[in-house]
XYZ file of N, CA, C and O in Angstrom:
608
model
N 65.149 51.543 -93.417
C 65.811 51.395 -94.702
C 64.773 51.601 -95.805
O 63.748 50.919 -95.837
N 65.103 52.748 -96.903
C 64.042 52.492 -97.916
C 64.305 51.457 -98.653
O 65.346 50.958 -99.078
N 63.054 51.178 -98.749
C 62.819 50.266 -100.432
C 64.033 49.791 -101.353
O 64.654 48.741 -101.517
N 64.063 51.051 -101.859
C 65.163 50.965 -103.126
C 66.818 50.602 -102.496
O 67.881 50.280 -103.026
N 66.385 50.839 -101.174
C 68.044 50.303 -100.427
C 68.112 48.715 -100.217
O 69.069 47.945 -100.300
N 66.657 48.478 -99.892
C 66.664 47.345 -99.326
C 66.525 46.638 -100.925
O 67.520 45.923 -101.041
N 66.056 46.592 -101.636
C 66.421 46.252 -103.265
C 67.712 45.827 -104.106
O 67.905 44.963 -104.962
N 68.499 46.776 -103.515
C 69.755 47.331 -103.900
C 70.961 46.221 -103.343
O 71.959 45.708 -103.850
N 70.139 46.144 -101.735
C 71.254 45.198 -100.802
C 70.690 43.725 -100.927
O 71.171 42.922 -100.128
N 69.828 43.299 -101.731
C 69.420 42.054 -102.068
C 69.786 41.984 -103.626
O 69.574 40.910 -104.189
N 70.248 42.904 -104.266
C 70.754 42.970 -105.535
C 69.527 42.656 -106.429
O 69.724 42.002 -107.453
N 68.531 42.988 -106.182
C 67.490 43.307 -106.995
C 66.939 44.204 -107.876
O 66.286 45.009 -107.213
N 66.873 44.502 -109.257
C 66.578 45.249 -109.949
C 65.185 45.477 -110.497
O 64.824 44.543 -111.213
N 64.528 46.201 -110.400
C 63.088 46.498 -111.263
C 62.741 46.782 -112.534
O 62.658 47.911 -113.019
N 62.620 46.171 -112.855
C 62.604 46.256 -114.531
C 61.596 47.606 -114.714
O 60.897 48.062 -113.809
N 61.658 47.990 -115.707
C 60.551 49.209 -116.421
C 59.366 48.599 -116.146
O 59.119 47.417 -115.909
N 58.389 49.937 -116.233
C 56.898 49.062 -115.824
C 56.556 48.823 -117.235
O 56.513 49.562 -118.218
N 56.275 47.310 -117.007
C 55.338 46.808 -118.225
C 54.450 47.647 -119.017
O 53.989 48.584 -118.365
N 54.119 47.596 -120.086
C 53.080 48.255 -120.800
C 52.052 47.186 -121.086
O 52.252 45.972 -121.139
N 50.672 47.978 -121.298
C 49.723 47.070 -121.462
C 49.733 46.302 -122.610
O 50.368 46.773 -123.553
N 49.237 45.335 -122.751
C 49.392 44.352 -124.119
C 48.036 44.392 -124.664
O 47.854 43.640 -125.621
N 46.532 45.457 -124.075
C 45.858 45.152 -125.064
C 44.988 46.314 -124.319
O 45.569 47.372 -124.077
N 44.115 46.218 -124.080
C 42.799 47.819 -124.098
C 42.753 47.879 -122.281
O 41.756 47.469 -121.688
N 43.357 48.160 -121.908
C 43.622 48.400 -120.235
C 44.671 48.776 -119.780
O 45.726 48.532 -120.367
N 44.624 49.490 -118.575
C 45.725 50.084 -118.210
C 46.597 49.240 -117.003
O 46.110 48.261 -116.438
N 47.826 49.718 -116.726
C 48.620 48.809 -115.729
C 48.173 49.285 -114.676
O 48.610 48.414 -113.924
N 47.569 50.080 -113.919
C 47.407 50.028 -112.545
C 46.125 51.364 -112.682
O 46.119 52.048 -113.706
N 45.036 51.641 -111.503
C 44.525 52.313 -111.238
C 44.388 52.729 -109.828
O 44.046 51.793 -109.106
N 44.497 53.464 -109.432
C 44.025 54.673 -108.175
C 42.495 54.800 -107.699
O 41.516 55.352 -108.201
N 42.641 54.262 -106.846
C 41.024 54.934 -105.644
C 41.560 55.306 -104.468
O 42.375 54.588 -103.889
N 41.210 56.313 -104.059
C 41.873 56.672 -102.796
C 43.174 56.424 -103.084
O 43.805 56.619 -104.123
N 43.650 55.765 -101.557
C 44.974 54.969 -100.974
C 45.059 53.781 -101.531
O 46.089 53.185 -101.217
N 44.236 53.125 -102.361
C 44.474 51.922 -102.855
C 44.543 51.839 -104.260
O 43.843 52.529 -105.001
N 45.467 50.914 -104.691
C 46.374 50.766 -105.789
C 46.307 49.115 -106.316
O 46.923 48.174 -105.817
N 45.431 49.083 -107.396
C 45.417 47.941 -108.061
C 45.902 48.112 -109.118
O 45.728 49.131 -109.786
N 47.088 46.452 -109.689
C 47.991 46.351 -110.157
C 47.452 45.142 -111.190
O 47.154 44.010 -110.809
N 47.394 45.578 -112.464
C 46.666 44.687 -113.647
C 47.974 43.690 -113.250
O 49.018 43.929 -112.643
N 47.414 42.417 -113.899
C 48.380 40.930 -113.901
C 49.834 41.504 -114.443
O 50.112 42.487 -115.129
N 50.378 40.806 -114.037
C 52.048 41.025 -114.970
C 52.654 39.910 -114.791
O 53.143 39.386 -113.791
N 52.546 39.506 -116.196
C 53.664 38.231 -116.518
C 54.762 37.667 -116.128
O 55.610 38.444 -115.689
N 54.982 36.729 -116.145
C 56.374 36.363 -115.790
C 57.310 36.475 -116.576
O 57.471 35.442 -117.225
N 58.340 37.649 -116.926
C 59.074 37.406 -117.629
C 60.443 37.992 -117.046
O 60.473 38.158 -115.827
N 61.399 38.269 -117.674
C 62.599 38.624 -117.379
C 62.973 39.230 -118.321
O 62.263 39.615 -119.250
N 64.707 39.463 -118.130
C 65.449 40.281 -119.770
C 65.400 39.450 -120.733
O 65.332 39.753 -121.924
N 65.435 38.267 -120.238
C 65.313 37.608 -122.154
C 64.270 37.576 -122.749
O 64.274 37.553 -123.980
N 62.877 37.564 -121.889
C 61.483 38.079 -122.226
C 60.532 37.120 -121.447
O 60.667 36.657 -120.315
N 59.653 36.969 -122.252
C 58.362 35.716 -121.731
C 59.183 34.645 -121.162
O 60.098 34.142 -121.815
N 58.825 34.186 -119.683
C 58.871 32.959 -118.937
C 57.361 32.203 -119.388
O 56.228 32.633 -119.172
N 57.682 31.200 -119.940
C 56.512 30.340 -120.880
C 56.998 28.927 -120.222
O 58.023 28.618 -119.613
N 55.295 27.867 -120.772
C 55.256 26.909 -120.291
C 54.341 26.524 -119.280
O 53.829 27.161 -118.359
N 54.211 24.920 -119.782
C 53.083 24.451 -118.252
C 53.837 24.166 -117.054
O 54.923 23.654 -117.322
N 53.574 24.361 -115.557
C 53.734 24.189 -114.562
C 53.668 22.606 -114.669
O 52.575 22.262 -115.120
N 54.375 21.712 -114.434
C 54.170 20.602 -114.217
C 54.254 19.508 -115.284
O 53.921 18.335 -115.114
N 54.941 20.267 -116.860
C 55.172 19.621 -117.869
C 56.857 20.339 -118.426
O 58.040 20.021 -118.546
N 56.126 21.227 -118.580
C 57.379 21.930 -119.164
C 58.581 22.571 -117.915
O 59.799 22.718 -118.015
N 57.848 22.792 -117.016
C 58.417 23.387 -115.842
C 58.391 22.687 -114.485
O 57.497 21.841 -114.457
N 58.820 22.740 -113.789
C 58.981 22.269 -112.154
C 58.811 23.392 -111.338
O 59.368 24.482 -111.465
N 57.876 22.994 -110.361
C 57.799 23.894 -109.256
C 59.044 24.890 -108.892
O 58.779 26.076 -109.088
N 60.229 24.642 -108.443
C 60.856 25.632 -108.541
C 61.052 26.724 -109.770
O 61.116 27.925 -109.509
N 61.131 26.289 -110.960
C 61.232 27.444 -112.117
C 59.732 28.065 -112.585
O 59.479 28.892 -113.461
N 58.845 27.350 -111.666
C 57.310 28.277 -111.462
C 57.585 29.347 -110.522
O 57.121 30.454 -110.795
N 58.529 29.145 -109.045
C 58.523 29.357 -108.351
C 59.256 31.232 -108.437
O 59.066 32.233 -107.746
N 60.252 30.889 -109.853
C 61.204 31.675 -110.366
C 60.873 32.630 -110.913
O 61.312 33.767 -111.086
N 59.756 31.880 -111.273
C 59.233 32.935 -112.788
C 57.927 33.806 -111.866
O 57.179 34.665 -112.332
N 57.937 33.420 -110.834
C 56.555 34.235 -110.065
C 56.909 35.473 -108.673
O 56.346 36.302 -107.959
N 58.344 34.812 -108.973
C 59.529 36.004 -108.054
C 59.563 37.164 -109.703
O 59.874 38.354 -109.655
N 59.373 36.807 -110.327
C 59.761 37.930 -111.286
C 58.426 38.564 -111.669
O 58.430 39.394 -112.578
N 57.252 38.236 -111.037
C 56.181 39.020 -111.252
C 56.065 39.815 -109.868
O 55.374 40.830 -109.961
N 56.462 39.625 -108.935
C 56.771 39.999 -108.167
C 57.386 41.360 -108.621
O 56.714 42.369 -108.411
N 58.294 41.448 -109.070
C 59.107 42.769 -109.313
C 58.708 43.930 -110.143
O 58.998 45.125 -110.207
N 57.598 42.748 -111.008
C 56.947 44.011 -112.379
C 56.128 44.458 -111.398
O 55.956 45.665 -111.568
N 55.223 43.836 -109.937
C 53.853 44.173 -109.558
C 54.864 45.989 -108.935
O 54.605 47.191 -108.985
N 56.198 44.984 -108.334
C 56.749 46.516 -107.489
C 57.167 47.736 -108.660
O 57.486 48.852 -108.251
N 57.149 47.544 -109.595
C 57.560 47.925 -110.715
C 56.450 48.866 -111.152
O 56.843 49.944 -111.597
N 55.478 48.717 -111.122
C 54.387 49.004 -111.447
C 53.361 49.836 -110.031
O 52.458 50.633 -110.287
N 53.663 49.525 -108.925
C 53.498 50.748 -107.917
C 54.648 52.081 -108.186
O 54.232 53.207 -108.459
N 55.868 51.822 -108.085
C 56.880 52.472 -108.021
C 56.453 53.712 -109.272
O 56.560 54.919 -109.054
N 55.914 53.066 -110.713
C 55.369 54.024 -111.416
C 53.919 54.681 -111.334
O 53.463 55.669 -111.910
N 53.466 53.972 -110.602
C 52.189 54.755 -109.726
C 52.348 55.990 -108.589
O 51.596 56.937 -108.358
N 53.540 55.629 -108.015
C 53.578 56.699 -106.755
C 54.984 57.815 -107.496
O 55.824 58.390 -106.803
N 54.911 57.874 -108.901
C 55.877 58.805 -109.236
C 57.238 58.234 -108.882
O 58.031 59.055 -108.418
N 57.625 57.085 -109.002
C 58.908 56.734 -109.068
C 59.424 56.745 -107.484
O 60.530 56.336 -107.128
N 58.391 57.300 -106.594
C 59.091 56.562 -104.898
C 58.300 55.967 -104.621
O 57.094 56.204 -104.688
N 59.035 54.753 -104.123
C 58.486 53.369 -103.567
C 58.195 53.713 -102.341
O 57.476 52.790 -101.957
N 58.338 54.707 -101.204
C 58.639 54.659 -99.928
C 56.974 55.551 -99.886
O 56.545 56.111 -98.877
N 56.428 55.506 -100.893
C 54.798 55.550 -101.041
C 53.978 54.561 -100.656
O 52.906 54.883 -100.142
N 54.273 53.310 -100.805
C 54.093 51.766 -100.822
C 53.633 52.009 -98.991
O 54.300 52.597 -98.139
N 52.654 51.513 -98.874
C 52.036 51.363 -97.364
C 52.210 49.743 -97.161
O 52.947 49.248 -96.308
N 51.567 49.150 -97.903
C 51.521 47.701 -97.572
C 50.621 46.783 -98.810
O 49.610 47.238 -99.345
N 51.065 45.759 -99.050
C 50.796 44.888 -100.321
C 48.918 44.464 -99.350
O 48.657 44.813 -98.198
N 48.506 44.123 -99.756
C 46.849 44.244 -99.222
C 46.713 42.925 -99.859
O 46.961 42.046 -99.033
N 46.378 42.402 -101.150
C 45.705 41.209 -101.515
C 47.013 40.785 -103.155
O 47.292 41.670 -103.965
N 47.540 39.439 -103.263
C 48.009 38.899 -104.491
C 47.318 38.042 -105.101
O 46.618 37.397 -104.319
N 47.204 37.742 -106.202
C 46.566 36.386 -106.858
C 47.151 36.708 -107.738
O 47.446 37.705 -108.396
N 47.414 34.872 -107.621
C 48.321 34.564 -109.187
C 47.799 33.301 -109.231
O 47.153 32.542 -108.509
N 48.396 33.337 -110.543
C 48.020 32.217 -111.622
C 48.288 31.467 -112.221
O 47.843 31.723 -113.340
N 49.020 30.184 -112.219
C 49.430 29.270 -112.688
C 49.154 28.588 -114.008
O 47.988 28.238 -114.193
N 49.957 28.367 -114.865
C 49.873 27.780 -116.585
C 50.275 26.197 -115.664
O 51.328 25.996 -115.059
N 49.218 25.321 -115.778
C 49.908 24.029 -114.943
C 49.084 23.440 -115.222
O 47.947 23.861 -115.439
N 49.562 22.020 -115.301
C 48.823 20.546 -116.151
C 47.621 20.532 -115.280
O 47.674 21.249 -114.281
N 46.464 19.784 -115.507
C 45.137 19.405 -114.937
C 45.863 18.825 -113.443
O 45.426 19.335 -112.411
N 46.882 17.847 -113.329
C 47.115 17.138 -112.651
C 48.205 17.809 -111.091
O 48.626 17.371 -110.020
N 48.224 18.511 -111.528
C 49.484 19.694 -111.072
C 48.892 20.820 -109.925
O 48.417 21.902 -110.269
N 49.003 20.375 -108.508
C 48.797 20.535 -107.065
C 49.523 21.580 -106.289
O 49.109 21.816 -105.154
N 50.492 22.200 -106.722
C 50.875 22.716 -105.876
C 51.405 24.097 -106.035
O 52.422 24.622 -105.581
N 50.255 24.645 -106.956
C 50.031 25.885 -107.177
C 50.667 26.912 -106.317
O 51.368 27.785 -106.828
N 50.395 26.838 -104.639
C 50.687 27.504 -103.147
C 52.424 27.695 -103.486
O 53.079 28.726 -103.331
N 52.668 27.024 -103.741
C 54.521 26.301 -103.710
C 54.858 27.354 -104.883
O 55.825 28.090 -104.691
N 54.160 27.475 -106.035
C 55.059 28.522 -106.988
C 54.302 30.036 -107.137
O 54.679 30.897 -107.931
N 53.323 30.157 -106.341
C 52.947 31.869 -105.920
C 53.968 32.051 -105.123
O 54.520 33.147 -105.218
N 54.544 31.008 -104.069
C 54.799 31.616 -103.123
C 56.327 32.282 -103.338
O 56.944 32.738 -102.376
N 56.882 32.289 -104.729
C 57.859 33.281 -104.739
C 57.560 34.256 -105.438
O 58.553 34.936 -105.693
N 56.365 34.742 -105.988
C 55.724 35.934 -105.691
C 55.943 36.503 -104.371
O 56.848 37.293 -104.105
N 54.612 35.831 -103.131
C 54.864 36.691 -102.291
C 55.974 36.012 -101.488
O 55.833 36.714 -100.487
N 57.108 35.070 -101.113
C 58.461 35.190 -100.736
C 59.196 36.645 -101.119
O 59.872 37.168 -100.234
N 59.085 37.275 -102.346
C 59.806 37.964 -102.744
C 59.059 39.429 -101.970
O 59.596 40.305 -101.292
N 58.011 39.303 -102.280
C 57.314 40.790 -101.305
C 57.911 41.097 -100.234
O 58.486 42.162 -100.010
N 57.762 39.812 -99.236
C 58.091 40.080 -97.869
C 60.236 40.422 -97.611
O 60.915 41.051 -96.800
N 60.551 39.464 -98.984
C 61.597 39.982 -98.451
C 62.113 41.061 -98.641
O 63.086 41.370 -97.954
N 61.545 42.061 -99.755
C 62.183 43.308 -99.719
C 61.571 44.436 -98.982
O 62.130 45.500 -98.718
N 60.050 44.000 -98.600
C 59.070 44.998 -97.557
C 58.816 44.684 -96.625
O 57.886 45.243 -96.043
N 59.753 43.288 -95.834
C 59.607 43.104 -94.770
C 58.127 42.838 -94.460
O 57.531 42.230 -95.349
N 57.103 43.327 -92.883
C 56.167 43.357 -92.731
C 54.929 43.917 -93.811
O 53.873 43.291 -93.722
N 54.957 44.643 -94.462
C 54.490 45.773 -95.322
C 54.249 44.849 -96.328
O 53.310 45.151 -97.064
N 55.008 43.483 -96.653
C 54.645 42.862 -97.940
C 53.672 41.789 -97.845
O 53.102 41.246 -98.792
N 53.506 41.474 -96.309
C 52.394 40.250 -95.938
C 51.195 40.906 -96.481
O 50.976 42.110 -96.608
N 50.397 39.808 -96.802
C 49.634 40.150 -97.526
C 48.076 38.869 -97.885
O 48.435 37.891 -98.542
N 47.294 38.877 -97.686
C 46.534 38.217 -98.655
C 46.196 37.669 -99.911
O 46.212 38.465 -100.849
N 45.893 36.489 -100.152
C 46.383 35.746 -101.321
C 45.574 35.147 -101.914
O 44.856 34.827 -100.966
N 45.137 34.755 -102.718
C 44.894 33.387 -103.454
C 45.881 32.530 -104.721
O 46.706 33.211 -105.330
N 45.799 31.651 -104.922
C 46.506 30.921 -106.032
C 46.054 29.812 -106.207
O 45.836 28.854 -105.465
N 45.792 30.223 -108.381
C 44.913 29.815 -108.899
C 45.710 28.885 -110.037
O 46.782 29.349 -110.427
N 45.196 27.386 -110.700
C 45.438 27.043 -111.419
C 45.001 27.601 -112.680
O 44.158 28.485 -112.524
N 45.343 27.335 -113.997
C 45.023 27.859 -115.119
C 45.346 26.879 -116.034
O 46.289 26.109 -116.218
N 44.308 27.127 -116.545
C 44.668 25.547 -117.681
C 45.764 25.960 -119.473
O 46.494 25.422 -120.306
N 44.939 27.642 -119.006
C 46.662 28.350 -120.308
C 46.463 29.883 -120.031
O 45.379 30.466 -120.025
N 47.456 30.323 -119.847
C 47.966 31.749 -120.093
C 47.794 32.698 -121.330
O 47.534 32.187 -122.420
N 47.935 34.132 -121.204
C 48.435 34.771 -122.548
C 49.392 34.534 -122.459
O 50.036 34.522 -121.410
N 49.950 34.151 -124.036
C 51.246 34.174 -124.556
C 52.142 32.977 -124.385
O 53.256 32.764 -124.863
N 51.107 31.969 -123.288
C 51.638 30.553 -123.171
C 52.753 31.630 -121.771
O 53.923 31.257 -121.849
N 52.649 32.230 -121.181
C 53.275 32.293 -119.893
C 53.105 31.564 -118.730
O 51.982 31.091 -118.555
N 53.972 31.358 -117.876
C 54.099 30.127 -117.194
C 53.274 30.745 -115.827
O 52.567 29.990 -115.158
N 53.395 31.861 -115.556
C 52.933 32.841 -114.428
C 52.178 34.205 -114.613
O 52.684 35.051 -115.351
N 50.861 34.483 -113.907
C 50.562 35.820 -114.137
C 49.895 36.470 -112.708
O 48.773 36.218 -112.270
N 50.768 37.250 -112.194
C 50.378 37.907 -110.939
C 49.233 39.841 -110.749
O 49.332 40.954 -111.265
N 48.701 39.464 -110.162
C 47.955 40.701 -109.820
C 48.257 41.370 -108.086
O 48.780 40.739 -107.168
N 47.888 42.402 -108.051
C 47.960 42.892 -106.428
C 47.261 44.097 -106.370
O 47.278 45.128 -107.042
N 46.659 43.715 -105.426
C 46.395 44.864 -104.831
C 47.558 46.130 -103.152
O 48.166 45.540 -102.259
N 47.536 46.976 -103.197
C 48.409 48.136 -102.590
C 47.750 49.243 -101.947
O 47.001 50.007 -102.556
N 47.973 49.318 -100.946
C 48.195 50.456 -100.006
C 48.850 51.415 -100.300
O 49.979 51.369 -99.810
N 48.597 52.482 -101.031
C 49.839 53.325 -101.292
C 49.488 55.224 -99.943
O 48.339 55.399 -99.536
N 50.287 55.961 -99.657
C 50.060 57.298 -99.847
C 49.626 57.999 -100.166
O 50.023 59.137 -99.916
């Protein structure tokens, strides 16, 4: 099943690829590998903002890091010319948490970042990780994901 089917049958949409917000570009090329500048958590109404653990609860961290998830696929998809079925395999994620000093469970709201990888790339989306607290974001965003890619 490609990509965009398996997208399609989870009713998932990809938003446009982000544009940069300041002197860097969204993704660069070496070889087969494809690194993917951070991308925010946001959605159609815009910025997902807020601290993890004040303003937000682990699940709506959890929410807002499934939706960086989609800019990261969002952002290969405009790397490999608009086919995803370029995509070899997600290689390394780190993300980043806007979350109080006191606030533990960082693992718990990446992980719908990569929850969301694996479920639309299956094997191809496992991947290597870290997840990082942050004491503040740009823009006061609640989430900011990076990846690295395997592409074609």
């Amino acid at each position: 099943m490609s990509i965009d089917a398996r997208l399609a049958e989870l009713g998932l949409i990809l938003p446009d690829a982000p544009t940069p917000a300041a002197n860097y570009v969204p993704y660069v090329k070496v070889g087969n590998v494809l690194y993917v500048s951070g991308q925010m958590s946001q959605d159609e109404n815009g910025l997902i903002t807020g601290k993890v653990g004040a303003d937000l609860d682990t699940e709506a961290g959890a929410a807002a890091a499934k939706r960086c998830a989609l800019s990261l696929l969002a952002q290969v998809r405009a790397a490999c010319d608009g086919d995803l079925n370029k995509l070899v395999r997600v290689v390394k994620l780190t993300g980043f948490v806007n979350s109080t000093p006191d606030f533990t469970d960082q693992p718990k709201v990446i992980n719908g970042c990569s929850d969301t990888l694996v479920e639309i790339l299956g094997d191809k989306g496992r991947h290597a990780r870290s997840a990082v607290s942050a004491g503040a974001l740009p823009l006061n965003v609640a989430v900011e994901s990076e990846g690295i890619f395997e592409i074609e």
